[in-house]
Coordinates of N, CA and C in Angstrom, one line a residue:
X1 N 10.6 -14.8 13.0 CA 11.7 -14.8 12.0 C 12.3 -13.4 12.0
X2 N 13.6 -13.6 12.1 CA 14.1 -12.3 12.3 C 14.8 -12.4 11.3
X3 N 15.4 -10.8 10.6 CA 16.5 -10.9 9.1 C 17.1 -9.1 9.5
X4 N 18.1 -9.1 9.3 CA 18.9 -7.5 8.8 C 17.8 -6.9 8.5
X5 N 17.1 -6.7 7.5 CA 16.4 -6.2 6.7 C 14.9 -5.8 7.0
X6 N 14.2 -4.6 7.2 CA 13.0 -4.8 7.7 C 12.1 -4.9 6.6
X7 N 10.9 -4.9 7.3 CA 9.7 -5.5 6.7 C 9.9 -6.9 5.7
X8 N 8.6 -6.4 4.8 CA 8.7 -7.1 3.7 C 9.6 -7.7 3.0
X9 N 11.0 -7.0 2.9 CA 12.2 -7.2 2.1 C 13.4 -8.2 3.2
X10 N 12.6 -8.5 3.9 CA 13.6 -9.5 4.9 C 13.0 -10.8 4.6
X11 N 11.5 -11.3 4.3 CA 10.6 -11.9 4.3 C 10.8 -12.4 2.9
X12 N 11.1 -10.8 1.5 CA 11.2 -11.9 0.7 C 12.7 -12.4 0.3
X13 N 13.7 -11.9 1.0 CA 15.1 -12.4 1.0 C 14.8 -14.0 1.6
X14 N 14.4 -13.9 2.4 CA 14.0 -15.8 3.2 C 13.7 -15.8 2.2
X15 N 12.6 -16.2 1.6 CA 11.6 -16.8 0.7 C 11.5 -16.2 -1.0
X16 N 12.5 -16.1 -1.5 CA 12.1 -15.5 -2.9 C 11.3 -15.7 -3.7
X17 N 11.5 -17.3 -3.9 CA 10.2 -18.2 -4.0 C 8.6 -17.6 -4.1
X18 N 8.4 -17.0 -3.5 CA 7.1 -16.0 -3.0 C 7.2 -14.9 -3.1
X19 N 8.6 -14.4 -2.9 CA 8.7 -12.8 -3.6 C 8.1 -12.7 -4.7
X20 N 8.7 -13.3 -5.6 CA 8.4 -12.9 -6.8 C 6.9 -12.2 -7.3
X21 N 6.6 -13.8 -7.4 CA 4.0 -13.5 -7.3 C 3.9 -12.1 -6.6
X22 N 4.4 -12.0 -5.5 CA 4.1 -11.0 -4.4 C 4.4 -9.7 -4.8
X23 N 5.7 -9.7 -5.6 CA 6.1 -8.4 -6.1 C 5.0 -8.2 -7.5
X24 N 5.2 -9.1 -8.2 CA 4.6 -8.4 -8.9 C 2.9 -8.2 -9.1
X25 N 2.6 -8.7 -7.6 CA 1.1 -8.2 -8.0 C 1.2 -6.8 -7.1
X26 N 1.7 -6.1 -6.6 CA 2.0 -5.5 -6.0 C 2.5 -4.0 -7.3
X27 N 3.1 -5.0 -8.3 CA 3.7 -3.9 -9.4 C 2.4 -3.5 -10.4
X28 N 1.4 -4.5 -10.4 CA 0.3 -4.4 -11.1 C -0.9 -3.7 -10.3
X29 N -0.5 -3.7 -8.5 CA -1.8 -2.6 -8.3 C -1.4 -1.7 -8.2
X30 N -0.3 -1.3 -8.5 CA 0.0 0.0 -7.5 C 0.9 1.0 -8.7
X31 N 1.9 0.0 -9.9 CA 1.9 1.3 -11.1 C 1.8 0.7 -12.5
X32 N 0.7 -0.5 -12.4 CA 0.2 -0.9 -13.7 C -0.6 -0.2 -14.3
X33 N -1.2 -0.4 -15.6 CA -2.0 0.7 -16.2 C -3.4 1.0 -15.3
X34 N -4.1 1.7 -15.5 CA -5.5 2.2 -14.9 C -5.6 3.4 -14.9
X35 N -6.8 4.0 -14.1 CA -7.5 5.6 -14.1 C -7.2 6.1 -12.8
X36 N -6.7 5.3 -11.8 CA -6.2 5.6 -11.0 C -5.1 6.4 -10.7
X37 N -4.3 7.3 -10.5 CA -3.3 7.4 -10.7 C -2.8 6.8 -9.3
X38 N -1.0 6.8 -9.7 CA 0.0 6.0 -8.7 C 0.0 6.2 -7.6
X39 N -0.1 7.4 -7.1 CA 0.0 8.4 -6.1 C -1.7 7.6 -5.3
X40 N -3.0 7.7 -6.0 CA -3.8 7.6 -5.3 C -3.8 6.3 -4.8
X41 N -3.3 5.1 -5.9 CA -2.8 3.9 -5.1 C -2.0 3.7 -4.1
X42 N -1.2 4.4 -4.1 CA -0.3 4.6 -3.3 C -0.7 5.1 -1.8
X43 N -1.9 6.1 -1.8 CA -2.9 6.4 -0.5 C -3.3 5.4 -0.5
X44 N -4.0 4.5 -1.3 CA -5.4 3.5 -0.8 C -4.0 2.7 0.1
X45 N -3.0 1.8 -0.4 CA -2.6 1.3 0.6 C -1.8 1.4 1.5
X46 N -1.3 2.9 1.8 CA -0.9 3.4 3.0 C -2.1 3.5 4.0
X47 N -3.3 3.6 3.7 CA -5.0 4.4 4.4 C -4.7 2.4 4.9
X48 N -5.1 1.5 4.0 CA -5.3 -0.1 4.8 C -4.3 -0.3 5.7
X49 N -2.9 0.3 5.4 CA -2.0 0.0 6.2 C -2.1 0.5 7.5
X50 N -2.6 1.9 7.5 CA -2.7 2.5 8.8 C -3.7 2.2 9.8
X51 N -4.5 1.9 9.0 CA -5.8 1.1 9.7 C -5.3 -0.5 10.5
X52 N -4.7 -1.4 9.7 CA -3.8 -2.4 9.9 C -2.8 -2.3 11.4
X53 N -2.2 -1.2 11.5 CA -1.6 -0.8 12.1 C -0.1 -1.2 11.7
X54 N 0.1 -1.7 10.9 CA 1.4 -2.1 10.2 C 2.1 -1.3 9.8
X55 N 3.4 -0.9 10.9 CA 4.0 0.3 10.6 C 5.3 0.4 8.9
X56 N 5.4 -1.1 9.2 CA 6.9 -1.0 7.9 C 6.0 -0.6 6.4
X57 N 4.6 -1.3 6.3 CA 3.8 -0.9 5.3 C 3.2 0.4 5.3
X58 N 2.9 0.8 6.4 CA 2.2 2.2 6.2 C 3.2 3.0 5.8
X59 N 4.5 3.5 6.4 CA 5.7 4.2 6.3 C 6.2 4.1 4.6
X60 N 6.0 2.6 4.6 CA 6.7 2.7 3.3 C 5.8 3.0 2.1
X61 N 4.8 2.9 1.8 CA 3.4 3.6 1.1 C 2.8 5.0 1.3
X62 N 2.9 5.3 2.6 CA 2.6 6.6 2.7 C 3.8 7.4 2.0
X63 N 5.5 7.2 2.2 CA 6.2 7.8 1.5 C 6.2 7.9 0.1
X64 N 5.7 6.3 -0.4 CA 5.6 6.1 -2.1 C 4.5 7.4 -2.5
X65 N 3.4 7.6 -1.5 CA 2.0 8.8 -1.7 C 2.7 9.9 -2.0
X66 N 3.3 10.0 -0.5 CA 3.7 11.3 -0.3 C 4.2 12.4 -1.8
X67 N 5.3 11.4 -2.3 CA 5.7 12.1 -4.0 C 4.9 12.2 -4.5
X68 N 4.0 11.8 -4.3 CA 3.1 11.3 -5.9 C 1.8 11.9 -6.1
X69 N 1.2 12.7 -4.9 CA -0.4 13.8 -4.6 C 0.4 14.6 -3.8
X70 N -0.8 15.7 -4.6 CA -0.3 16.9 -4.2 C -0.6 17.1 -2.7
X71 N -0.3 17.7 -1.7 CA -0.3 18.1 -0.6 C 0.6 17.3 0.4
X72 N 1.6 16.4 -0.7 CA 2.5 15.5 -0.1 C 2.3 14.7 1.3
X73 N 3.4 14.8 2.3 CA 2.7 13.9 3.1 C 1.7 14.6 4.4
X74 N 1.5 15.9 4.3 CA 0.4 16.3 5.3 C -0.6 16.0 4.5
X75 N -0.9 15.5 3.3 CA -2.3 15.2 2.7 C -2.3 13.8 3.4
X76 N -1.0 12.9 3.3 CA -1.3 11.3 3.7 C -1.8 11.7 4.9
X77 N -1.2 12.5 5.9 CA -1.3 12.3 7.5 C -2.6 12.6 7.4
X78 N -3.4 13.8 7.1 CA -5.0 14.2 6.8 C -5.9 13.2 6.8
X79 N -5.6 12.1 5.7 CA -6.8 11.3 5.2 C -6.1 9.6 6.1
X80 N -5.1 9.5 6.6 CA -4.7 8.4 7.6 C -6.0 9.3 9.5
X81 N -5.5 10.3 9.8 CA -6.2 10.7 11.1 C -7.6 11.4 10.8
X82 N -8.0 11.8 9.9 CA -9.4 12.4 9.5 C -10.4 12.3 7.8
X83 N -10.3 11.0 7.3 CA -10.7 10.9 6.1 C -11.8 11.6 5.8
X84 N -13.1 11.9 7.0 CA -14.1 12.7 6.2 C -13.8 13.7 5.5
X85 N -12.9 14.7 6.3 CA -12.3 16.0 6.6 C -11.1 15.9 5.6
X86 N -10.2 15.1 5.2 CA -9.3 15.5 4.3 C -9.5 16.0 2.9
X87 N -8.7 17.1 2.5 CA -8.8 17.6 0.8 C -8.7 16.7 0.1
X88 N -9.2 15.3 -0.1 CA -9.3 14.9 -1.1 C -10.4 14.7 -2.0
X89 N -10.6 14.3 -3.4 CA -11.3 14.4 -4.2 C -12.5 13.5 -3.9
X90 N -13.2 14.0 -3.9 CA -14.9 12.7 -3.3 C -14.8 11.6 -4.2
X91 N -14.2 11.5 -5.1 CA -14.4 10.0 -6.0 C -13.0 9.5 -5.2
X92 N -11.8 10.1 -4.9 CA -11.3 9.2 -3.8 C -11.6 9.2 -2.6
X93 N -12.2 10.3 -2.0 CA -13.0 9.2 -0.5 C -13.9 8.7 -0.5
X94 N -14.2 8.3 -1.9 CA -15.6 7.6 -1.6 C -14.7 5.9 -1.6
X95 N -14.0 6.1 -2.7 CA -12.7 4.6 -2.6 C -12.4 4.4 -1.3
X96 N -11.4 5.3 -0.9 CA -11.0 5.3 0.7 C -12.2 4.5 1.3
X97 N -12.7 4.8 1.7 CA -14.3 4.4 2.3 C -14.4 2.9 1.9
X98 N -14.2 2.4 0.7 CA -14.3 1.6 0.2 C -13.5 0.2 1.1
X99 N -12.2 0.8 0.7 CA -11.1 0.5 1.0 C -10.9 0.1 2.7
X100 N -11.2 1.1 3.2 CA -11.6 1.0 4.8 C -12.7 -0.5 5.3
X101 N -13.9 -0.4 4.3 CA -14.4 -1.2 4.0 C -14.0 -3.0 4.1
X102 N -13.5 -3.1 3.1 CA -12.5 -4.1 2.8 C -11.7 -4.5 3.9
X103 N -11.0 -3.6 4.9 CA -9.9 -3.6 5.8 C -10.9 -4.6 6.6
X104 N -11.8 -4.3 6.9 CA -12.9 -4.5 8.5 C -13.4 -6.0 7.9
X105 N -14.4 -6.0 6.9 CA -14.5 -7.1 6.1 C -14.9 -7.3 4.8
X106 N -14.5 -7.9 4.0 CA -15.3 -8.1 2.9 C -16.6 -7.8 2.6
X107 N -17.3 -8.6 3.0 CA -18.4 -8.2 3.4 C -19.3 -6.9 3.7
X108 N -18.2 -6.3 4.4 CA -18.8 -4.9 4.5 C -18.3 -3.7 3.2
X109 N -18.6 -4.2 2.1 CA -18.5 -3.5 1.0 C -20.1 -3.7 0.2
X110 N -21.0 -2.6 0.8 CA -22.2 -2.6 0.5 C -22.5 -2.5 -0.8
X111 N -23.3 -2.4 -1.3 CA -24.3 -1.5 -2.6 C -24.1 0.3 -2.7
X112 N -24.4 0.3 -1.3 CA -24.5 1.6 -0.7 C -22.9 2.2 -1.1
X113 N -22.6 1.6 -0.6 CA -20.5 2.4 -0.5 C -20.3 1.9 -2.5
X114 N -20.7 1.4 -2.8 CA -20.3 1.6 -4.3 C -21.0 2.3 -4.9
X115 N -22.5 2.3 -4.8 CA -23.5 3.5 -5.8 C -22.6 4.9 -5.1
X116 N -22.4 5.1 -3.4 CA -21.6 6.3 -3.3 C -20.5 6.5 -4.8
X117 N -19.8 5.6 -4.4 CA -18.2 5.6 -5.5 C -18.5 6.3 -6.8
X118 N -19.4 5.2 -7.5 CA -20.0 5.9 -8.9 C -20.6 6.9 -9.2
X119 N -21.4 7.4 -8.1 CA -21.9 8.9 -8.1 C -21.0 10.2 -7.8
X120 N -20.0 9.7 -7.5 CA -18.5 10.5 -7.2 C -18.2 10.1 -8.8
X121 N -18.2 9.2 -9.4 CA -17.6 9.1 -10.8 C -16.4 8.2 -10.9
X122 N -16.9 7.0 -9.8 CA -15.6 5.9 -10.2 C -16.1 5.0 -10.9
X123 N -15.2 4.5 -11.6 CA -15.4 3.5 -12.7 C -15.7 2.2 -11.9
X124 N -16.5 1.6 -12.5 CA -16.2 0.0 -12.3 C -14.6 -1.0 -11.3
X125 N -13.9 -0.1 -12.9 CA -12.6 -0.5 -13.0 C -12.5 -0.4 -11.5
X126 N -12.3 1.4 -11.3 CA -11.4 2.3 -9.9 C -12.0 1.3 -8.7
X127 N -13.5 0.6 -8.9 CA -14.0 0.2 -7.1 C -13.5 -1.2 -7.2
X128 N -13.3 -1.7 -8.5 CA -12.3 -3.5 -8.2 C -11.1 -3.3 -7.9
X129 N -10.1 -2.0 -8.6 CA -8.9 -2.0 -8.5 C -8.8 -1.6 -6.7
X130 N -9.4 -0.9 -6.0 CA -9.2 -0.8 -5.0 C -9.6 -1.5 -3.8
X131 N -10.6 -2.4 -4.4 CA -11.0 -3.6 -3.5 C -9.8 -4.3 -3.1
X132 N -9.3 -4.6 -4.4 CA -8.0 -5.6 -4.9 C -6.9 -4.9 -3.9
X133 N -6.8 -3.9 -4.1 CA -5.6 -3.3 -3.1 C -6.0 -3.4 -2.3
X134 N -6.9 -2.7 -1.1 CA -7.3 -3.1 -0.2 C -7.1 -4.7 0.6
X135 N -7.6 -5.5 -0.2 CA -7.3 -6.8 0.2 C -6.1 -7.1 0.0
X136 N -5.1 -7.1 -0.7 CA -4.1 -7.5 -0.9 C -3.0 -6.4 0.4
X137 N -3.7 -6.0 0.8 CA -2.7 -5.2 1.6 C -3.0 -5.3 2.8
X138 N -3.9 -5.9 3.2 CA -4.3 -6.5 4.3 C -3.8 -8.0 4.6
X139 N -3.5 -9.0 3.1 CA -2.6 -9.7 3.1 C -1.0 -9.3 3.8
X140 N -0.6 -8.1 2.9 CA 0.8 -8.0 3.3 C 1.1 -7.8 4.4
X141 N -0.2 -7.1 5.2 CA 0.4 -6.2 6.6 C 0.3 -7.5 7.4
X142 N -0.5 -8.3 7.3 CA 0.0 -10.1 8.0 C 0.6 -10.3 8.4
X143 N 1.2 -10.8 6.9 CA 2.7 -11.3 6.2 C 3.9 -10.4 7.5
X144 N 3.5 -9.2 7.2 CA 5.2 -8.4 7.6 C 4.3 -8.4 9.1
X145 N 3.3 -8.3 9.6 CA 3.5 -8.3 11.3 C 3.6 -9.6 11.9
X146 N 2.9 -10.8 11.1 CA 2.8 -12.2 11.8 C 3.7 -12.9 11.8
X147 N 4.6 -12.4 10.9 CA 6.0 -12.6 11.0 C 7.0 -11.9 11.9
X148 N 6.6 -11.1 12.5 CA 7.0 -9.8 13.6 C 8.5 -9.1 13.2
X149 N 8.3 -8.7 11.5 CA 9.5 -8.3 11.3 C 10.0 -6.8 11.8
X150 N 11.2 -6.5 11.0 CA 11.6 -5.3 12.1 C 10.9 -3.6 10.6
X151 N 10.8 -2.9 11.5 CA 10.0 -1.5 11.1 C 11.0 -0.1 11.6
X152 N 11.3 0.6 10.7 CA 12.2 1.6 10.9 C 11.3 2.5 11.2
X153 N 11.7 3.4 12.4 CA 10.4 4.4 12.9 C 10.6 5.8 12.2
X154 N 11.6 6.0 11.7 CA 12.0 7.1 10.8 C 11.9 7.2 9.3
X155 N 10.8 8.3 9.2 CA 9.9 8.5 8.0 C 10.7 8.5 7.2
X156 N 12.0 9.7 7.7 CA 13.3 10.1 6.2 C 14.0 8.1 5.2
X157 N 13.9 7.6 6.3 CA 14.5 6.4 5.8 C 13.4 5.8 4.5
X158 N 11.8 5.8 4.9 CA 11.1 5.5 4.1 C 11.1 6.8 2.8
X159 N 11.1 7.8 3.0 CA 11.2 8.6 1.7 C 12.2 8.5 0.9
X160 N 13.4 8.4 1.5 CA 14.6 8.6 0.5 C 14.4 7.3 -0.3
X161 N 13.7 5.9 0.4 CA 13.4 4.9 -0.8 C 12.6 4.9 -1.6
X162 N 11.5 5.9 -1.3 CA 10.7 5.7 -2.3 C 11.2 6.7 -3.5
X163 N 11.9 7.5 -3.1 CA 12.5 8.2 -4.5 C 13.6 7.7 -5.3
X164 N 14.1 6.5 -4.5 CA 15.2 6.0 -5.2 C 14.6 4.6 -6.4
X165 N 13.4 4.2 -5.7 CA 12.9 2.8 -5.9 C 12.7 3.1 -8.2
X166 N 12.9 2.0 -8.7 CA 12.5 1.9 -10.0 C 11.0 0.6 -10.2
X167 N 10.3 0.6 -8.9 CA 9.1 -0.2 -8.9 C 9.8 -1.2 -8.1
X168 N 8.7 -2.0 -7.8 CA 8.9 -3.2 -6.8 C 9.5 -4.2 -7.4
X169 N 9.4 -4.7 -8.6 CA 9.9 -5.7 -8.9 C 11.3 -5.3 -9.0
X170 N 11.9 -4.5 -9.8 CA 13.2 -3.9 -9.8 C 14.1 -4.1 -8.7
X171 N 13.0 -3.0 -7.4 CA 13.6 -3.0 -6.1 C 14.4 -4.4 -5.6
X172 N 12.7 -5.5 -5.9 CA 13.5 -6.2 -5.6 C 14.2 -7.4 -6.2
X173 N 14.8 -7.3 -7.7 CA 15.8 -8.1 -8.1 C 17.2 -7.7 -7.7
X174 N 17.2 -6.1 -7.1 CA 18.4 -5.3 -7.1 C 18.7 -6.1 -5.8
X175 N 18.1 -5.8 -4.9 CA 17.9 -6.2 -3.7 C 18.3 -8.3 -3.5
X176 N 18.0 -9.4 -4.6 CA 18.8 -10.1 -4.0 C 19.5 -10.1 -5.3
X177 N 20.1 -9.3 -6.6 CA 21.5 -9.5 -6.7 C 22.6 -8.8 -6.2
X178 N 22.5 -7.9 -4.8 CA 23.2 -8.2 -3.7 C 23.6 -8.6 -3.2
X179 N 22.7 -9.7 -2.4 CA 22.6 -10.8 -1.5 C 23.7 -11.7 -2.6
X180 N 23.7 -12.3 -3.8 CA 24.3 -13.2 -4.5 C 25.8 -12.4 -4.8

């Protein structure tokens, strides 16, 4: 399926139908309430995406990161090519970890990788909400590669969206009262 439009946003111009659900669980992991902040959801599903190899998702999350934690996007590139080693806070790599987890299999989300989490000091909450992302973003990167949509290779194109964006759902009602 090919559309103008890359990734995700060509996928749900076809199908709005599906957009919709899609967006907004998307609006609820990533800037609904929690302890998380947006920024670190924002890592968790750029980190599945990069792992995924799913360039339209990684690009476009890693940019939403990039604003949003400090060390901008050399912190994303850090914890994308060296998560032991990256400056982040041990209750997020112990998530990351998590998360990575999740990518490979379900299944492989031990006892072990969660007593880590909580002895770093994540909540309950922080190790389901990032399961949930995790999985859900392993859905999307699917979705946008099994469908072999198109991926802009230029980062500036993904940043200037994410500073323009008012959340996903927004993005994308704007996006088809265009189309109409």
């Amino acid at each position: 399926m090919r559309s103008d439009e890359p990734g995700i946003r060509g996928l749900f111009r076809y199908r709005p139908d599906t957009a919709e659900p899609l967006n907004l669980l998307s609006e609820v992991l990533l800037r609904g309430d929690g302890t998380l902040s947006r920024g670190e959801r924002e890592l968790i599903a750029a980190y599945v995406s990069s792992l995924n190899r799913c360039r339209f998702c990684y690009h476009t999350h890693a940019a939403f990161a990039a604003i949003r934690v400090p060390g901008g996007m050399t912190l994303v590139d850090q914890v994308r090519d060296d998560l032991p080693n990256a400056p982040v806070p041990a209750k997020l790599k112990a998530l990351l970890v998590i998360a990575a987890a999740v990518q490979r299999s379900g299944q492989e989300v031990t006892a072990e990788l969660v007593e880590t989490a909580r002895l770093e000091g994540a909540t309950d909450d922080e190790i389901h909400d990032t399961v949930l992302i995790a999985a859900a973003f392993c859905m999307y990167n699917r979705y946008v590669d099994g469908l072999a949509t198109l991926a802009c290779d230029d980062p500036e194109h993904y940043a200037e969206r994410a500073r323009l964006t008012g959340g996903y759902v927004a993005t994308w009602k704007e996006a088809l009262d265009e189309a109409c």
